Amino acid sequence: ILSNEEKRSNYDQYGDAGENQGYQKQQQQREYRFRHFHENFYFDESFFHFPFNSERRDSIDEKYLLHFSHYVNEVVPDSFKKPYLIKITSDWCFSCIHIEPVWKEVVQELEELGVGIGVVHAGYERRLAHHLGAHSTPSILGIINGKISFFHNAVVRENLRQFVESLLPGNLVEKVTNKNYIRFLSGWQQENKPHVLLFDQTPIVPLLYKLTAFAYKDYLTFGYVYVGLRGTEEMTRRYNINVYTPTLLIFKEHINKPADVIQARGMKKQIIDDFIAQNKYLLAARLTSQKLFHELCPVKRSHRQRKYCVVLLTAETAKLSKPFEAFLSFALANTQDTVRFVHVYSNRQQEFADTLLPAREAFQGKSAVSILERRNTAGRVVYKTLEDPWTGSESDKFILLGYLDQLRKDPALLSSEAVLPDLTDELAPVFLLRWFYSASDYISDCWDSIFHNNWREMMPLLSLIFSALFILFGTVIVQAFSDSNDERESNPPDKEEAQEKTGKTEPSFTKENSSKIPKKGFVEVTELTDVTYTSNLVRLRPGHMNVVLILSNSTKTSLLQKFALEVYTFTGKIIWW
């Protein structure tokens, strides 16, 4: 605005940098000054050149205003699917007005990409502002996975865009080349997810693609191919990619041919979302959790919304077995809106498989197919299991196709009824990994708080740390002074008693070695008897050490002399009992 004389003049006169300013606008501005004289606290707005009136200034932020209940119930849960960028503002905030043009531009750009936007008025929502940890305005923060991160750089478009990108996990999108694309696409069996590949000419992964990967991270695995890089020619030839147009491919169980393709310049978020939503699951996905079971096999809501699940119960194998390949080809040829094909590893979901199999012995080590319909969320289902094991032969496919055709006319074909147990989560991380992830998140939060949060937020933590250190060092100092006083009080009588005893029993010790031991240093030895046992051993103060020297009458004098000299060499001054 300042670099353009026309915009600068418009902003100085009307408080707006728009190009279409004329006499009519000027007249409206003059009328506005007098009409809203009382609303502006007796100040003429043009004097400050800032639109302080909330009706004008907050018109951009009205649709994004957040309240505490809305934040807790909607924004936080939704932050596990997309990041949120939130601005904290207030009335009579000069800096808030300065950043409004940049904020408006960034909001329009990021909202189209799928970033959530929020505005908190600190004057009206003090509870929410305090909950977010914002004690000054303006403040900008990001929320992802329920975690709050503050923006600390200059408020310019590029910095805000980089801040949003930094909120996203770094492992959302994998860089794919000729060397690793086979391994990447073959991961569908272990991950139980379709794999997405974007071919584009930009060396950096687009932010829209990263946001899409974050939104669907639980359902698909995302990869990126930079076609301008050497080492991607094999993929572009194999899948017939037009390197001059962004191309999005989705692979499911077959890596030689994509299940779906979309190619367009300037892909919009809505187009990508519709494309991804239609390919969220594999053709015959594996039931790995109860949540996935609810999504693939929903409960029947009405007679017109019947959903049937064809379940293949098979053993886990390293490579695709013949029964599974036959089941997969049957699912590909008989795709219907009312029928969903899934499979279950019998050894991992044993209770689930036992419920659907009528005679476990007849299907031991073999595959089986069941058709079921869920009746409620408690696990009640009606089902029918094919009488013979599933081998994938043409006769098996013909029998299964006949049952599906009969179901359209007679839903009573599912005559058996049972209550299925909940599926165990096969892909859930083990306890140690979950603990490690939680600990790392906590440490990173503390580290960020130490270097970025203001002192008001850090005061409780600092107070706790300094209090603990004061108590610890105070206790050590007091204990040290008390020990030194006790030693001063107890040393003189002990010394006299020791000298009397050693003078009577060991005269040669004092005569021969008095010149070797300095006058200020001494080694005291107390005879251990039933009288001194309790005071010297049982009631010994914490941190003190007792050394008991067991001697005979013949060796007492010579060993005491040598022992005292060796001990004094290392300690200089020590008391021994």
PDB file of C-alpha atoms in Angstrom, residues 412-547:
ATOM      1  CA  ALA A 412     -34.326 -64.435   4.580  1.00  0.00           C
ATOM      2  CA  LEU A 413     -31.526 -66.493   2.999  1.00  0.00           C
ATOM      3  CA  LEU A 414     -29.351 -65.368   5.921  1.00  0.00           C
ATOM      4  CA  SER A 415     -30.939 -67.787   8.358  1.00  0.00           C
ATOM      5  CA  SER A 416     -28.231 -68.083  11.014  1.00  0.00           C
ATOM      6  CA  GLU A 417     -27.921 -65.559  13.799  1.00  0.00           C
ATOM      7  CA  ALA A 418     -25.038 -64.766  16.166  1.00  0.00           C
ATOM      8  CA  VAL A 419     -23.365 -62.080  18.227  1.00  0.00           C
ATOM      9  CA  LEU A 420     -19.876 -61.341  16.941  1.00  0.00           C
ATOM     10  CA  PRO A 421     -17.108 -60.429  19.392  1.00  0.00           C
ATOM     11  CA  ASP A 422     -15.196 -57.205  18.886  1.00  0.00           C
ATOM     12  CA  LEU A 423     -12.212 -57.418  16.598  1.00  0.00           C
ATOM     13  CA  THR A 424      -8.770 -56.878  18.076  1.00  0.00           C
ATOM     14  CA  ASP A 425      -6.816 -53.939  16.658  1.00  0.00           C
ATOM     15  CA  GLU A 426      -4.037 -55.625  14.690  1.00  0.00           C
ATOM     16  CA  LEU A 427      -2.257 -52.427  13.677  1.00  0.00           C
ATOM     17  CA  ALA A 428      -2.297 -50.727  17.091  1.00  0.00           C
ATOM     18  CA  PRO A 429       1.219 -49.865  18.358  1.00  0.00           C
ATOM     19  CA  VAL A 430       2.518 -51.790  21.351  1.00  0.00           C
ATOM     20  CA  PHE A 431       2.508 -50.203  24.786  1.00  0.00           C
ATOM     21  CA  LEU A 432       6.210 -49.290  24.744  1.00  0.00           C
ATOM     22  CA  LEU A 433       5.866 -47.462  21.421  1.00  0.00           C
ATOM     23  CA  ARG A 434       2.805 -45.561  22.622  1.00  0.00           C
ATOM     24  CA  TRP A 435       4.654 -44.618  25.801  1.00  0.00           C
ATOM     25  CA  PHE A 436       7.680 -43.509  23.778  1.00  0.00           C
ATOM     26  CA  TYR A 437       5.555 -41.367  21.452  1.00  0.00           C
ATOM     27  CA  SER A 438       3.759 -39.766  24.398  1.00  0.00           C
ATOM     28  CA  ALA A 439       7.054 -39.059  26.166  1.00  0.00           C
ATOM     29  CA  SER A 440       8.602 -37.527  23.043  1.00  0.00           C
ATOM     30  CA  ASP A 441       5.556 -35.295  22.527  1.00  0.00           C
ATOM     31  CA  TYR A 442       5.711 -34.155  26.145  1.00  0.00           C
ATOM     32  CA  ILE A 443       9.436 -33.375  25.911  1.00  0.00           C
ATOM     33  CA  SER A 444       8.950 -31.424  22.680  1.00  0.00           C
ATOM     34  CA  ASP A 445       6.117 -29.444  24.277  1.00  0.00           C
ATOM     35  CA  CYS A 446       8.306 -28.587  27.268  1.00  0.00           C
ATOM     36  CA  TRP A 447      11.189 -27.606  24.995  1.00  0.00           C
ATOM     37  CA  ASP A 448       8.950 -25.353  22.943  1.00  0.00           C
ATOM     38  CA  SER A 449       7.502 -23.826  26.097  1.00  0.00           C
ATOM     39  CA  ILE A 450      10.930 -23.013  27.515  1.00  0.00           C
ATOM     40  CA  PHE A 451      12.121 -21.163  24.414  1.00  0.00           C
ATOM     41  CA  HIS A 452       8.953 -19.597  23.074  1.00  0.00           C
ATOM     42  CA  ASN A 453       6.274 -19.150  25.729  1.00  0.00           C
ATOM     43  CA  ASN A 454       6.178 -15.953  27.760  1.00  0.00           C
ATOM     44  CA  TRP A 455       7.251 -15.709  31.381  1.00  0.00           C
ATOM     45  CA  ARG A 456       3.702 -15.610  32.678  1.00  0.00           C
ATOM     46  CA  GLU A 457       3.107 -19.104  31.353  1.00  0.00           C
ATOM     47  CA  MET A 458       6.459 -20.343  32.607  1.00  0.00           C
ATOM     48  CA  MET A 459       6.169 -18.948  36.154  1.00  0.00           C
ATOM     49  CA  PRO A 460       4.374 -21.996  37.682  1.00  0.00           C
ATOM     50  CA  LEU A 461       6.945 -24.395  36.212  1.00  0.00           C
ATOM     51  CA  LEU A 462       9.913 -22.230  37.190  1.00  0.00           C
ATOM     52  CA  SER A 463       8.508 -21.768  40.681  1.00  0.00           C
ATOM     53  CA  LEU A 464       8.177 -25.513  41.080  1.00  0.00           C
ATOM     54  CA  ILE A 465      11.733 -26.151  39.869  1.00  0.00           C
ATOM     55  CA  PHE A 466      13.325 -23.509  42.090  1.00  0.00           C
ATOM     56  CA  SER A 467      11.314 -24.665  45.118  1.00  0.00           C
ATOM     57  CA  ALA A 468      12.490 -28.233  44.615  1.00  0.00           C
ATOM     58  CA  LEU A 469      16.119 -27.115  44.224  1.00  0.00           C
ATOM     59  CA  PHE A 470      15.891 -24.909  47.327  1.00  0.00           C
ATOM     60  CA  ILE A 471      14.517 -27.740  49.441  1.00  0.00           C
ATOM     61  CA  LEU A 472      17.116 -30.188  48.125  1.00  0.00           C
ATOM     62  CA  PHE A 473      20.168 -27.989  48.645  1.00  0.00           C
ATOM     63  CA  GLY A 474      18.817 -26.602  51.918  1.00  0.00           C
ATOM     64  CA  THR A 475      18.457 -30.115  53.302  1.00  0.00           C
ATOM     65  CA  VAL A 476      21.977 -31.058  52.214  1.00  0.00           C
ATOM     66  CA  ILE A 477      23.526 -27.907  53.758  1.00  0.00           C
ATOM     67  CA  VAL A 478      21.681 -28.323  57.066  1.00  0.00           C
ATOM     68  CA  GLN A 479      22.673 -31.983  57.231  1.00  0.00           C
ATOM     69  CA  ALA A 480      26.312 -31.143  56.534  1.00  0.00           C
ATOM     70  CA  PHE A 481      26.453 -28.517  59.321  1.00  0.00           C
ATOM     71  CA  SER A 482      24.776 -30.861  61.815  1.00  0.00           C
ATOM     72  CA  ASP A 483      27.209 -33.666  61.004  1.00  0.00           C
ATOM     73  CA  SER A 484      30.245 -31.393  61.492  1.00  0.00           C
ATOM     74  CA  ASN A 485      28.924 -30.188  64.888  1.00  0.00           C
ATOM     75  CA  ASP A 486      28.293 -33.747  66.028  1.00  0.00           C
ATOM     76  CA  GLU A 487      31.808 -34.755  65.061  1.00  0.00           C
ATOM     77  CA  ARG A 488      33.323 -31.824  66.992  1.00  0.00           C
ATOM     78  CA  GLU A 489      31.361 -32.744  70.094  1.00  0.00           C
ATOM     79  CA  SER A 490      32.095 -36.463  69.939  1.00  0.00           C
ATOM     80  CA  ASN A 491      35.770 -36.357  68.897  1.00  0.00           C
ATOM     81  CA  PRO A 492      37.548 -35.222  72.160  1.00  0.00           C
ATOM     82  CA  PRO A 493      36.161 -37.880  74.543  1.00  0.00           C
ATOM     83  CA  ASP A 494      36.512 -40.558  71.912  1.00  0.00           C
ATOM     84  CA  LYS A 495      40.105 -39.505  71.363  1.00  0.00           C
ATOM     85  CA  GLU A 496      40.961 -39.685  75.064  1.00  0.00           C
ATOM     86  CA  GLU A 497      39.262 -43.039  75.408  1.00  0.00           C
ATOM     87  CA  ALA A 498      41.068 -44.357  72.376  1.00  0.00           C
ATOM     88  CA  GLN A 499      44.411 -43.129  73.676  1.00  0.00           C
ATOM     89  CA  GLU A 500      43.840 -44.822  77.031  1.00  0.00           C
ATOM     90  CA  LYS A 501      42.933 -48.108  75.377  1.00  0.00           C
ATOM     91  CA  THR A 502      45.730 -48.036  72.889  1.00  0.00           C
ATOM     92  CA  GLY A 503      48.156 -46.993  75.637  1.00  0.00           C
ATOM     93  CA  LYS A 504      47.257 -50.035  77.657  1.00  0.00           C
ATOM     94  CA  THR A 505      46.960 -52.642  74.932  1.00  0.00           C
ATOM     95  CA  GLU A 506      49.202 -51.383  72.126  1.00  0.00           C
ATOM     96  CA  PRO A 507      52.169 -49.447  73.553  1.00  0.00           C
ATOM     97  CA  SER A 508      54.391 -50.222  70.566  1.00  0.00           C
ATOM     98  CA  PHE A 509      51.829 -48.649  68.165  1.00  0.00           C
ATOM     99  CA  THR A 510      52.075 -45.168  69.668  1.00  0.00           C
ATOM    100  CA  LYS A 511      55.836 -45.208  70.143  1.00  0.00           C
ATOM    101  CA  GLU A 512      56.939 -46.568  66.804  1.00  0.00           C
ATOM    102  CA  ASN A 513      54.483 -44.761  64.523  1.00  0.00           C
ATOM    103  CA  SER A 514      53.822 -41.461  66.284  1.00  0.00           C
ATOM    104  CA  SER A 515      56.314 -39.794  63.983  1.00  0.00           C
ATOM    105  CA  LYS A 516      54.520 -41.075  60.847  1.00  0.00           C
ATOM    106  CA  ILE A 517      51.016 -39.816  61.786  1.00  0.00           C
ATOM    107  CA  PRO A 518      50.636 -36.019  61.875  1.00  0.00           C
ATOM    108  CA  LYS A 519      49.583 -34.483  65.152  1.00  0.00           C
ATOM    109  CA  LYS A 520      46.380 -33.021  63.693  1.00  0.00           C
ATOM    110  CA  GLY A 521      45.279 -36.292  62.091  1.00  0.00           C
ATOM    111  CA  PHE A 522      44.214 -39.403  63.907  1.00  0.00           C
ATOM    112  CA  VAL A 523      42.602 -42.788  63.377  1.00  0.00           C
ATOM    113  CA  GLU A 524      40.276 -43.824  66.166  1.00  0.00           C
ATOM    114  CA  VAL A 525      39.547 -47.464  66.888  1.00  0.00           C
ATOM    115  CA  THR A 526      36.797 -48.407  69.326  1.00  0.00           C
ATOM    116  CA  GLU A 527      36.435 -51.873  70.720  1.00  0.00           C
ATOM    117  CA  LEU A 528      33.119 -53.459  69.738  1.00  0.00           C
ATOM    118  CA  THR A 529      31.340 -54.915  72.765  1.00  0.00           C
ATOM    119  CA  ASP A 530      27.764 -55.637  73.707  1.00  0.00           C
ATOM    120  CA  VAL A 531      27.573 -52.117  75.159  1.00  0.00           C
ATOM    121  CA  THR A 532      28.850 -50.264  72.060  1.00  0.00           C
ATOM    122  CA  TYR A 533      27.066 -52.549  69.549  1.00  0.00           C
ATOM    123  CA  THR A 534      23.758 -50.649  69.615  1.00  0.00           C
ATOM    124  CA  SER A 535      25.228 -47.137  69.445  1.00  0.00           C
ATOM    125  CA  ASN A 536      27.891 -47.869  66.834  1.00  0.00           C
ATOM    126  CA  LEU A 537      26.094 -50.296  64.527  1.00  0.00           C
ATOM    127  CA  VAL A 538      22.327 -50.372  65.055  1.00  0.00           C
ATOM    128  CA  ARG A 539      21.828 -46.601  65.449  1.00  0.00           C
ATOM    129  CA  LEU A 540      24.308 -45.544  62.809  1.00  0.00           C
ATOM    130  CA  ARG A 541      23.320 -42.243  61.124  1.00  0.00           C
ATOM    131  CA  PRO A 542      22.419 -42.370  57.392  1.00  0.00           C
ATOM    132  CA  GLY A 543      25.409 -41.846  55.144  1.00  0.00           C
ATOM    133  CA  HIS A 544      27.938 -43.133  57.666  1.00  0.00           C
ATOM    134  CA  MET A 545      30.033 -46.242  57.194  1.00  0.00           C
ATOM    135  CA  ASN A 546      31.178 -48.814  59.752  1.00  0.00           C
ATOM    136  CA  VAL A 547      34.212 -50.991  59.310  1.00  0.00           C
TER     137      VAL A 547
END
